[in-house]
mmCIF file of C-alpha atoms in Angstrom:
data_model
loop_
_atom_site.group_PDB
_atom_site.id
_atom_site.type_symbol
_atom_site.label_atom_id
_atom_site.label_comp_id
_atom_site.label_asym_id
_atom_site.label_seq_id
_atom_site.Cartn_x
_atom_site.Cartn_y
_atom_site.Cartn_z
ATOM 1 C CA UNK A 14 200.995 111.701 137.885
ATOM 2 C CA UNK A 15 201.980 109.907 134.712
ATOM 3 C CA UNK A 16 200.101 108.849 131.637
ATOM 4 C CA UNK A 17 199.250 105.564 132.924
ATOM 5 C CA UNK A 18 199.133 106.096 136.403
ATOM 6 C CA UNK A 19 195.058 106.387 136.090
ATOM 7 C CA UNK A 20 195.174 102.806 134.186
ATOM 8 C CA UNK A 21 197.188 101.545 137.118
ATOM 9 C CA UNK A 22 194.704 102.607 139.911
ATOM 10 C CA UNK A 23 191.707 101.164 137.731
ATOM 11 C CA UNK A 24 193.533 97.782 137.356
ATOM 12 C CA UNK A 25 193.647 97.576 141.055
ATOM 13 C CA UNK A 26 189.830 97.939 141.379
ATOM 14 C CA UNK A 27 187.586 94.670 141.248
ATOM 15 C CA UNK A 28 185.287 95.398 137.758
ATOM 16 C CA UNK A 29 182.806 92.868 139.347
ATOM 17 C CA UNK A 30 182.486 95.190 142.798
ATOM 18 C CA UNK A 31 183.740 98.318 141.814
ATOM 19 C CA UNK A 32 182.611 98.697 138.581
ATOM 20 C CA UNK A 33 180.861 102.269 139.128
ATOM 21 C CA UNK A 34 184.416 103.588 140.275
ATOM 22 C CA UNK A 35 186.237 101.888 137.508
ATOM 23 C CA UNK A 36 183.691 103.175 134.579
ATOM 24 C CA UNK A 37 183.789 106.469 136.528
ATOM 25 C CA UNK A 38 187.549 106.627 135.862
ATOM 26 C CA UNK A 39 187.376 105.444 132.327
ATOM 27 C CA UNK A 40 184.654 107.726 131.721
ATOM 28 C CA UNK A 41 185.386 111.034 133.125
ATOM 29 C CA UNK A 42 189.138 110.982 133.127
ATOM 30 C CA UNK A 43 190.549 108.948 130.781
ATOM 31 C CA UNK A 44 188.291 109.012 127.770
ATOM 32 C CA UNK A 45 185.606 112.144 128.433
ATOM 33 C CA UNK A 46 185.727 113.063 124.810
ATOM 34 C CA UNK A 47 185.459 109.848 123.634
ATOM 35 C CA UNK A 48 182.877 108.665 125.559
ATOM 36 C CA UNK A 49 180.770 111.419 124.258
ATOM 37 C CA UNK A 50 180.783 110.972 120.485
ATOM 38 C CA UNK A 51 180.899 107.219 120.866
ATOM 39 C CA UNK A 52 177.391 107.265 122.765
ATOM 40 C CA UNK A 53 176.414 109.847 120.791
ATOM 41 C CA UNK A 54 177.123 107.381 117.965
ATOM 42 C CA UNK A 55 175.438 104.343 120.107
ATOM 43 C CA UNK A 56 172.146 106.432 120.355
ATOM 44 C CA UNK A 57 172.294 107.130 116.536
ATOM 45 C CA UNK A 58 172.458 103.218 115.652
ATOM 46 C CA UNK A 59 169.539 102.481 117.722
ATOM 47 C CA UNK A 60 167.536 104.384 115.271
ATOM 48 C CA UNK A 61 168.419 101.892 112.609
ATOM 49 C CA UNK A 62 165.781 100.056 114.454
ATOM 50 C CA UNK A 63 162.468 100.696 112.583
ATOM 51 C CA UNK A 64 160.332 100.350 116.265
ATOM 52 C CA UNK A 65 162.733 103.152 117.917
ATOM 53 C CA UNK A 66 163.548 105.698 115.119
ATOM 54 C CA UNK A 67 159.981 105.082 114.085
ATOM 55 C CA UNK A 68 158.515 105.892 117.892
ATOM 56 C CA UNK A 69 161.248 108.586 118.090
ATOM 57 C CA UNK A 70 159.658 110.062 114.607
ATOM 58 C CA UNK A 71 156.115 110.117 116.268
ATOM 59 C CA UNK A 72 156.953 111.776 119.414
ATOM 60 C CA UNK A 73 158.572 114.638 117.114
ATOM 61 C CA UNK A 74 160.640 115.059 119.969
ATOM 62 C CA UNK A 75 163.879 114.197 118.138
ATOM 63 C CA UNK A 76 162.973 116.113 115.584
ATOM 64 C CA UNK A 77 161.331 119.472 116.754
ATOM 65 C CA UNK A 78 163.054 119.892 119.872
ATOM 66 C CA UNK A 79 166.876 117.726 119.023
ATOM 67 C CA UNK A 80 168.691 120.133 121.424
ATOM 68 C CA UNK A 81 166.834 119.270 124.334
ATOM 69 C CA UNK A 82 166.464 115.866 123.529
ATOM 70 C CA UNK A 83 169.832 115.327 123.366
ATOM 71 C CA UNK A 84 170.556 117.509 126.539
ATOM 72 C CA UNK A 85 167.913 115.871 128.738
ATOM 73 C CA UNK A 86 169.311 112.440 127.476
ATOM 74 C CA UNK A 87 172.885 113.310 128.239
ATOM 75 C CA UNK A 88 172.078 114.754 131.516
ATOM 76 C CA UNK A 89 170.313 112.045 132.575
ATOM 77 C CA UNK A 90 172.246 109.055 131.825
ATOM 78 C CA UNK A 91 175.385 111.289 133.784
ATOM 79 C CA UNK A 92 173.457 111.864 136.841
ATOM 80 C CA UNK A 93 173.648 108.178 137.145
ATOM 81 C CA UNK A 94 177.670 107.916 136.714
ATOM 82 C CA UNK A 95 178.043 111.418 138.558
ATOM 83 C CA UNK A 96 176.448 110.338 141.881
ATOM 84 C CA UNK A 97 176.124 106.719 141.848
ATOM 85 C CA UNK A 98 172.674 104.775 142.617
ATOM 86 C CA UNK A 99 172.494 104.946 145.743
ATOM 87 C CA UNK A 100 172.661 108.529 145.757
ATOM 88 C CA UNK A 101 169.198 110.965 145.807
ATOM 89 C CA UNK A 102 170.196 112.284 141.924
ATOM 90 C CA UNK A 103 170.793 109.254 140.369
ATOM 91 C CA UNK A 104 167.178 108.086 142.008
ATOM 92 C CA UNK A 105 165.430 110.968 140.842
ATOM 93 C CA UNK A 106 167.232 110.587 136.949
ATOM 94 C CA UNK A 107 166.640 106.603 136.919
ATOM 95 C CA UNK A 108 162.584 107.233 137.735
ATOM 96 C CA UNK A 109 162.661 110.404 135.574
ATOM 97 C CA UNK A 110 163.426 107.946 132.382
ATOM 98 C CA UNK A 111 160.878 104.991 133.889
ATOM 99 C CA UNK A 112 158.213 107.525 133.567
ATOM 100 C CA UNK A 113 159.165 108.677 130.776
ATOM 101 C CA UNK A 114 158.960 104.752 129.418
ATOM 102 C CA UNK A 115 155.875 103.896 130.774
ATOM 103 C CA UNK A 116 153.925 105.688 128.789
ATOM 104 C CA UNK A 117 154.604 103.760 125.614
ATOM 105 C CA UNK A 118 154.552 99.810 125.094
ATOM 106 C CA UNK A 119 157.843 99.676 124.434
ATOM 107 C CA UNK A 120 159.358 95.780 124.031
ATOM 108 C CA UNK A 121 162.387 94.284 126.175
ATOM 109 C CA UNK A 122 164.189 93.061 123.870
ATOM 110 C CA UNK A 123 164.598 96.588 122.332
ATOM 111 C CA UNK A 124 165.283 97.813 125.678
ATOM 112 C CA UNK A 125 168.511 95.486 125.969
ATOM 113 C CA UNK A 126 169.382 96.041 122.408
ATOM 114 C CA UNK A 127 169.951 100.093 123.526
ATOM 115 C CA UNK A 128 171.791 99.375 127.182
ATOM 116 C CA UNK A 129 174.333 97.170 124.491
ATOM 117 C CA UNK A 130 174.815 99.945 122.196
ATOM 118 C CA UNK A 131 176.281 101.731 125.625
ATOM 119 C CA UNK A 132 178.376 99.138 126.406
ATOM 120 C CA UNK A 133 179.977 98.032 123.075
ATOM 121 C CA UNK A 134 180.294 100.843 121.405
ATOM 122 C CA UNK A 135 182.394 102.585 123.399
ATOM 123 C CA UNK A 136 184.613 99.878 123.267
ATOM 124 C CA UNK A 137 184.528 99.003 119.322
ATOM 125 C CA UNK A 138 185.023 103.616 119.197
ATOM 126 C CA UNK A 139 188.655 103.370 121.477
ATOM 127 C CA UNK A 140 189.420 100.273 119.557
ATOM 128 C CA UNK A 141 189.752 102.437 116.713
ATOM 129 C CA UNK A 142 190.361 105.993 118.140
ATOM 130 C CA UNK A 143 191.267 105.773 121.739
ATOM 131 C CA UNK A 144 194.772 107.288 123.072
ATOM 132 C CA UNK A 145 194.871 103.377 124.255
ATOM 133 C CA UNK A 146 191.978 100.830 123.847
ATOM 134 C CA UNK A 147 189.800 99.566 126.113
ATOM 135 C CA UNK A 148 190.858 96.975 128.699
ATOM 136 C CA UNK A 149 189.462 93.864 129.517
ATOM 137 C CA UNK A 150 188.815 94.794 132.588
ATOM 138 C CA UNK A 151 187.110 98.292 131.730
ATOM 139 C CA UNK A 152 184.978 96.148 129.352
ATOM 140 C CA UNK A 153 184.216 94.064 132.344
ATOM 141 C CA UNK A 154 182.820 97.057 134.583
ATOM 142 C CA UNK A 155 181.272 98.439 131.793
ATOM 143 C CA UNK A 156 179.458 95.317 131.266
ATOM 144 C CA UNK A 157 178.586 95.249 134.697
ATOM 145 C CA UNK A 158 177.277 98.872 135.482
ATOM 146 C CA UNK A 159 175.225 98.832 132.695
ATOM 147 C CA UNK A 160 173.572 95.453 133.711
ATOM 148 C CA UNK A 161 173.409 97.423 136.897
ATOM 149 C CA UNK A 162 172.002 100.508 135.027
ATOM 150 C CA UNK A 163 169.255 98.014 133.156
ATOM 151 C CA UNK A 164 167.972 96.067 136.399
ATOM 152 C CA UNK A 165 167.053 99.436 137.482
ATOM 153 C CA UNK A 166 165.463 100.550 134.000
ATOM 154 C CA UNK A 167 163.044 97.181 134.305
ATOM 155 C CA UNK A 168 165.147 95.329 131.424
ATOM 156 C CA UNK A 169 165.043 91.400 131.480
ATOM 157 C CA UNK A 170 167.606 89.046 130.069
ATOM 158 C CA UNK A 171 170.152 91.246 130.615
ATOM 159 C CA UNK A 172 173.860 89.810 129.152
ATOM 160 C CA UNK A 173 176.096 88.318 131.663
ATOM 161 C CA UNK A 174 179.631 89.806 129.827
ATOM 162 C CA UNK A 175 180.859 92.298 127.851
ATOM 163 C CA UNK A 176 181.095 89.193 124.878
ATOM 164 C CA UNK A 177 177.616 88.412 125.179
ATOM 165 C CA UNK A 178 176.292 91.913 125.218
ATOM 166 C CA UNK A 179 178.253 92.590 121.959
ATOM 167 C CA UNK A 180 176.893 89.017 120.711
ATOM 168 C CA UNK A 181 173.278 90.304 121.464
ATOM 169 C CA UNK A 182 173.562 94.265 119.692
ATOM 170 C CA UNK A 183 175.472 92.050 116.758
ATOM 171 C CA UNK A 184 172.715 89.403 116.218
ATOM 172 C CA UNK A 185 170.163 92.138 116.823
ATOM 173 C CA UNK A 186 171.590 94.399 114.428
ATOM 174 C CA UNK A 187 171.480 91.712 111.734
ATOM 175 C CA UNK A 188 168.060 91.175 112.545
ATOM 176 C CA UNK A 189 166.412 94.207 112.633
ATOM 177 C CA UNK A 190 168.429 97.107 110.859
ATOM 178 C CA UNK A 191 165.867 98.548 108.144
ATOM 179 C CA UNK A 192 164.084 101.093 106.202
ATOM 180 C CA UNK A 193 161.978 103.723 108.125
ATOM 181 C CA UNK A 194 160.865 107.053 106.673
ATOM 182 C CA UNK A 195 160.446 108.170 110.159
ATOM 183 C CA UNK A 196 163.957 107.079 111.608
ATOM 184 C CA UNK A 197 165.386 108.834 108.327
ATOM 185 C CA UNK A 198 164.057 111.818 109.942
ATOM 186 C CA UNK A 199 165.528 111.371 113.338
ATOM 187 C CA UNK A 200 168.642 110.798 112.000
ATOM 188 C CA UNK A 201 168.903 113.771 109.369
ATOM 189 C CA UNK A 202 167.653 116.079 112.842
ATOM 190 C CA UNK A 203 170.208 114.476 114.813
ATOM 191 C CA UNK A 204 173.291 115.083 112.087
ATOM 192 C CA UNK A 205 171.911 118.481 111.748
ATOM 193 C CA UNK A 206 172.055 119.212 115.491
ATOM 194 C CA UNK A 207 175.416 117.924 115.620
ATOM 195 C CA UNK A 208 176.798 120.328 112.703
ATOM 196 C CA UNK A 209 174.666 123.285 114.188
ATOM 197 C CA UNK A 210 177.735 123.184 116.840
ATOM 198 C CA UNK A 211 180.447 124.391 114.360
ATOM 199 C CA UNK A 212 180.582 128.077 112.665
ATOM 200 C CA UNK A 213 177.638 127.450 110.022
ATOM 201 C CA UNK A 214 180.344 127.445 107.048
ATOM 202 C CA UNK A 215 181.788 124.245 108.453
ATOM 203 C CA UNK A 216 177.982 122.639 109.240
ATOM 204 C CA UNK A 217 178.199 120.792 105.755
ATOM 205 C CA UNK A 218 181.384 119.513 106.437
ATOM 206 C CA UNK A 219 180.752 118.392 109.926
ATOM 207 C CA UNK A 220 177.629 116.540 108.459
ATOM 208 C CA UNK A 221 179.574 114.749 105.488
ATOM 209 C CA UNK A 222 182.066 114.018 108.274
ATOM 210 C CA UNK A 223 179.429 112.121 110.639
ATOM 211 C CA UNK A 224 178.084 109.894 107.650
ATOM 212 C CA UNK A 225 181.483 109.055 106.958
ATOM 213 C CA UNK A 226 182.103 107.451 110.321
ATOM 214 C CA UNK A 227 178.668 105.408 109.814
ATOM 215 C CA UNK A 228 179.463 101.788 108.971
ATOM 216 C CA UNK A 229 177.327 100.010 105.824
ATOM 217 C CA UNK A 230 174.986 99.319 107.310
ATOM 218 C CA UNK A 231 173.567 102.243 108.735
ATOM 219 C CA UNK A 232 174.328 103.848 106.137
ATOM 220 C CA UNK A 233 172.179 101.273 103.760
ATOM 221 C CA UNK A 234 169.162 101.094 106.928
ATOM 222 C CA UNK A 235 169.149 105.185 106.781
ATOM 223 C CA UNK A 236 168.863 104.992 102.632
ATOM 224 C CA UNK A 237 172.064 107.621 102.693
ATOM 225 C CA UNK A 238 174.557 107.791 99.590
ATOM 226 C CA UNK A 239 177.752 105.643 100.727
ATOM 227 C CA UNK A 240 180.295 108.224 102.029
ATOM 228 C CA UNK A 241 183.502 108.719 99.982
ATOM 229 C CA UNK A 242 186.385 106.611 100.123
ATOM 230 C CA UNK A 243 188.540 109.104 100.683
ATOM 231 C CA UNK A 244 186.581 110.615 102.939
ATOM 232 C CA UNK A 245 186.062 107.961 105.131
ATOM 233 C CA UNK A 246 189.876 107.788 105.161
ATOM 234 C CA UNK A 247 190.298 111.126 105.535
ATOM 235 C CA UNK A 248 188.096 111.460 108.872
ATOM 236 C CA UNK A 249 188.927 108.068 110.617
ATOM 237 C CA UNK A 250 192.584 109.776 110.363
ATOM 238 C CA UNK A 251 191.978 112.606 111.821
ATOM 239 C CA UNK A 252 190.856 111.067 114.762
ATOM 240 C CA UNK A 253 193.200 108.548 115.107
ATOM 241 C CA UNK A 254 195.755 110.827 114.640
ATOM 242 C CA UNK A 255 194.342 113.306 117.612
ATOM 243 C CA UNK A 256 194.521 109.569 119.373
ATOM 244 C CA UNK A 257 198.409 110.042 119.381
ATOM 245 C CA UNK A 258 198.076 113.813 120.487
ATOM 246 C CA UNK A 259 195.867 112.431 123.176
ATOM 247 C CA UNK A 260 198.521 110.083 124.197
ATOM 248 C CA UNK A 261 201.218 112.582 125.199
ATOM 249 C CA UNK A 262 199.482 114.757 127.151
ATOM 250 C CA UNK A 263 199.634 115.055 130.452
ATOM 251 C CA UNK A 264 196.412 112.962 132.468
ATOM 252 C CA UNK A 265 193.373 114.842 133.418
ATOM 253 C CA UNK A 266 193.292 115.726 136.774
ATOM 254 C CA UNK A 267 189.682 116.438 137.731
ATOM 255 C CA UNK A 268 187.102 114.506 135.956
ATOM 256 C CA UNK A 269 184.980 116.083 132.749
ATOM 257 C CA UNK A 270 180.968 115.120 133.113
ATOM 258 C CA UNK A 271 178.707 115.410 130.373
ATOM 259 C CA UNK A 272 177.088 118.490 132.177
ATOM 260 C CA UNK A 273 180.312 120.386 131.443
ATOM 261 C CA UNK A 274 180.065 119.452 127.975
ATOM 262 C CA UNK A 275 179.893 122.275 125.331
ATOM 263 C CA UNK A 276 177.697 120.313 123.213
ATOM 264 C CA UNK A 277 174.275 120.762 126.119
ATOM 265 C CA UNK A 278 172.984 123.920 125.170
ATOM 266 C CA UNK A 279 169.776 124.094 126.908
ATOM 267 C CA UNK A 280 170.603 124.977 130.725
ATOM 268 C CA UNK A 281 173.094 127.565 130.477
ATOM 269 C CA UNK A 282 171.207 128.856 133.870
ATOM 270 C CA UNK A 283 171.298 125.373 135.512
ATOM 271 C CA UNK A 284 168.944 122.440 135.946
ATOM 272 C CA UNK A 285 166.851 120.359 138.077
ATOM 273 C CA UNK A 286 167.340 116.262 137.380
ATOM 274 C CA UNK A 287 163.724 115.981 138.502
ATOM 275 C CA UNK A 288 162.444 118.424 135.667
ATOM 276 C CA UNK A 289 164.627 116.680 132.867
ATOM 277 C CA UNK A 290 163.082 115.177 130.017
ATOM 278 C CA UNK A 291 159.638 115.461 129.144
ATOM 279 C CA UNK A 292 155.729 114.626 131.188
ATOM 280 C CA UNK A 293 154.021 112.417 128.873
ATOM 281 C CA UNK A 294 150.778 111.135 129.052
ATOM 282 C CA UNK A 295 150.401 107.193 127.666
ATOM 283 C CA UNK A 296 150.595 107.405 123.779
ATOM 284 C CA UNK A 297 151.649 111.071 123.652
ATOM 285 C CA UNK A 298 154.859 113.246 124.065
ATOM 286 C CA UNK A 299 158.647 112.396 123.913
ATOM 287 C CA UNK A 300 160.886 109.715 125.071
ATOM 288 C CA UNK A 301 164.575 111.348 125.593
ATOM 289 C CA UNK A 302 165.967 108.045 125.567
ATOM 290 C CA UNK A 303 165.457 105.940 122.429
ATOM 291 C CA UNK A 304 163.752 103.080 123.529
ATOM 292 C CA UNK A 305 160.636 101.834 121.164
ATOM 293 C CA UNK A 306 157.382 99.750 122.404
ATOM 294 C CA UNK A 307 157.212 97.214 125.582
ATOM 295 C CA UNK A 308 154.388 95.637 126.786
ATOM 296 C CA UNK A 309 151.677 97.687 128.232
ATOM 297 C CA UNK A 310 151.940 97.343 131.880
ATOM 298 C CA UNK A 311 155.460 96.049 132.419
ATOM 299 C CA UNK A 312 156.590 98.025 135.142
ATOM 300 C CA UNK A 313 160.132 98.975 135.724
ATOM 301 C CA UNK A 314 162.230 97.693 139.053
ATOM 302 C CA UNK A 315 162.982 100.394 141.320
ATOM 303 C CA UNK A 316 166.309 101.546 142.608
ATOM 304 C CA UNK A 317 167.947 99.074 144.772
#
């Protein structure tokens, strides 16, 4: 198998029927890596949104138990590309997170503004990182399993392209980025998490590197100094430049899941997808994915 062999077998795929397979592909085999800090990185912007990193900051899950917040989160959204909806897993992880939801009045359109974060910003991260960048027609399937993803989650209004999902997290962004002393917390926990990865002589490093891949205006919504110039140069380099390593290797020939992931911590014995996440009552406990209040008694569509 070539380079672009994988590229050529997702072309041939329909992204309005077979978008599962094609984001499967793009997902697990061409971009694993990727794919993980740049939704690592879409999580992290919703909490620029004072009604998520503020509910985030009262669950205190996100910031006493980060690890398993961000394991339960992982594990749950890759159930979903793993097995595919119609399969017993994905199910049990899809009505794992509606629980989880229901107990908080969390609003729509805060709902849709997360499901864009997972489409675009995937996109906007192998735009500027990628061994190659997105295709339309990944951007297509993407746009289309997450729709798929979000009429399953109970979310209304749902963009009908990959354009007008990154119109809506653009316009919602400018709307709604701001100041919370709460969502400062969640993100300080979160950057801390991610250092605690790395021998702890390189943590401080690994957290000046993360705020300099932060764009203005998280930075300014989070209150954090504006990362170095030279810096910011210095790390968007780096990973452009392990882009081009990327590029001439060989292709992956069994797919990478998030559950293989070095970064989930929390299971090293194994899990069950139906005891992910956490068993809140209304009003109390955590949310492992950030979502902030909806209506009270909006209740979520079921699995097709």
């Amino acid at each position: 198998m070539q380079r672009y062999d994988r590229l050529k077998e997702i072309l041939r795929l329909d992204p309005d029927k077979d978008f599962l397979a094609i984001y499967r592909l793009t997902a697990t085999y061409e971009f694993p890596w990727d794919f993980a800090r740049a939704l690592e990185l879409a999580l992290f912007r919703t909490y620029a949104v004072p009604s998520i990193g503020g509910l985030l900051a009262e669950t205190a899950e996100f910031t006493e138990r980060t690890q398993k917040r961000y394991d339960d989160t992982a594990l749950l959204l890759d159930a979903v590309v793993e097995h595919g909806f119609d399969s017993d897993t994905a199910r049990t992880a899809i009505r794992r997170v509606n629980q989880m939801h229901r107990s908080y009045d969390i609003s729509n359109d805060d709902m849709r503004y997360v499901l864009c974060t997972f489409v675009v910003i995937p996109s906007r991260w192998l735009d500027a990182y990628g061994w190659r960048p997105m295709t339309h027609h990944e951007r297509r399937a993407s746009a289309n399993y997450y729709a798929a993803l979000g009429r399953h989650l109970g979310i209304t209004d749902i963009p009908g392209s990959y354009e007008e999902f990154e119109a809506t997290l653009d316009a919602y962004e400018a709307a709604h980025f701001g100041w919370d002393e709460g969502a400062r917390r969640v993100a300080d926990s979160t950057l801390d998490l991610m250092a605690s990865w790395y021998p702890a002589p390189l943590a401080p490093a690994v957290r000046r590197g993360g705020l300099a891949l932060l764009d203005d205006s998280l930075i300014d919504a989070f209150g954090y100094e504006t990362p170095n110039a030279g810096l910011r140069k210095l790390v968007q380099g780096a990973l452009r430049l392990r882009g081009r390593a990327v590029r001439l290797l060989p292709p992956r020939r069994a797919p990478h899941y998030a559950r293989q992931n070095p970064e989930i911590k929390g299971y090293p014995g194994g899990y069950d997808v139906g005891e992910l996440g956490t068993f809140p009552v209304p009003g109390s406990g955590g949310c492992p994915v950030p979502h902030p209040r909806r209506p009270a008694g909006a209740d979520a569509q079921p699995p097709a």
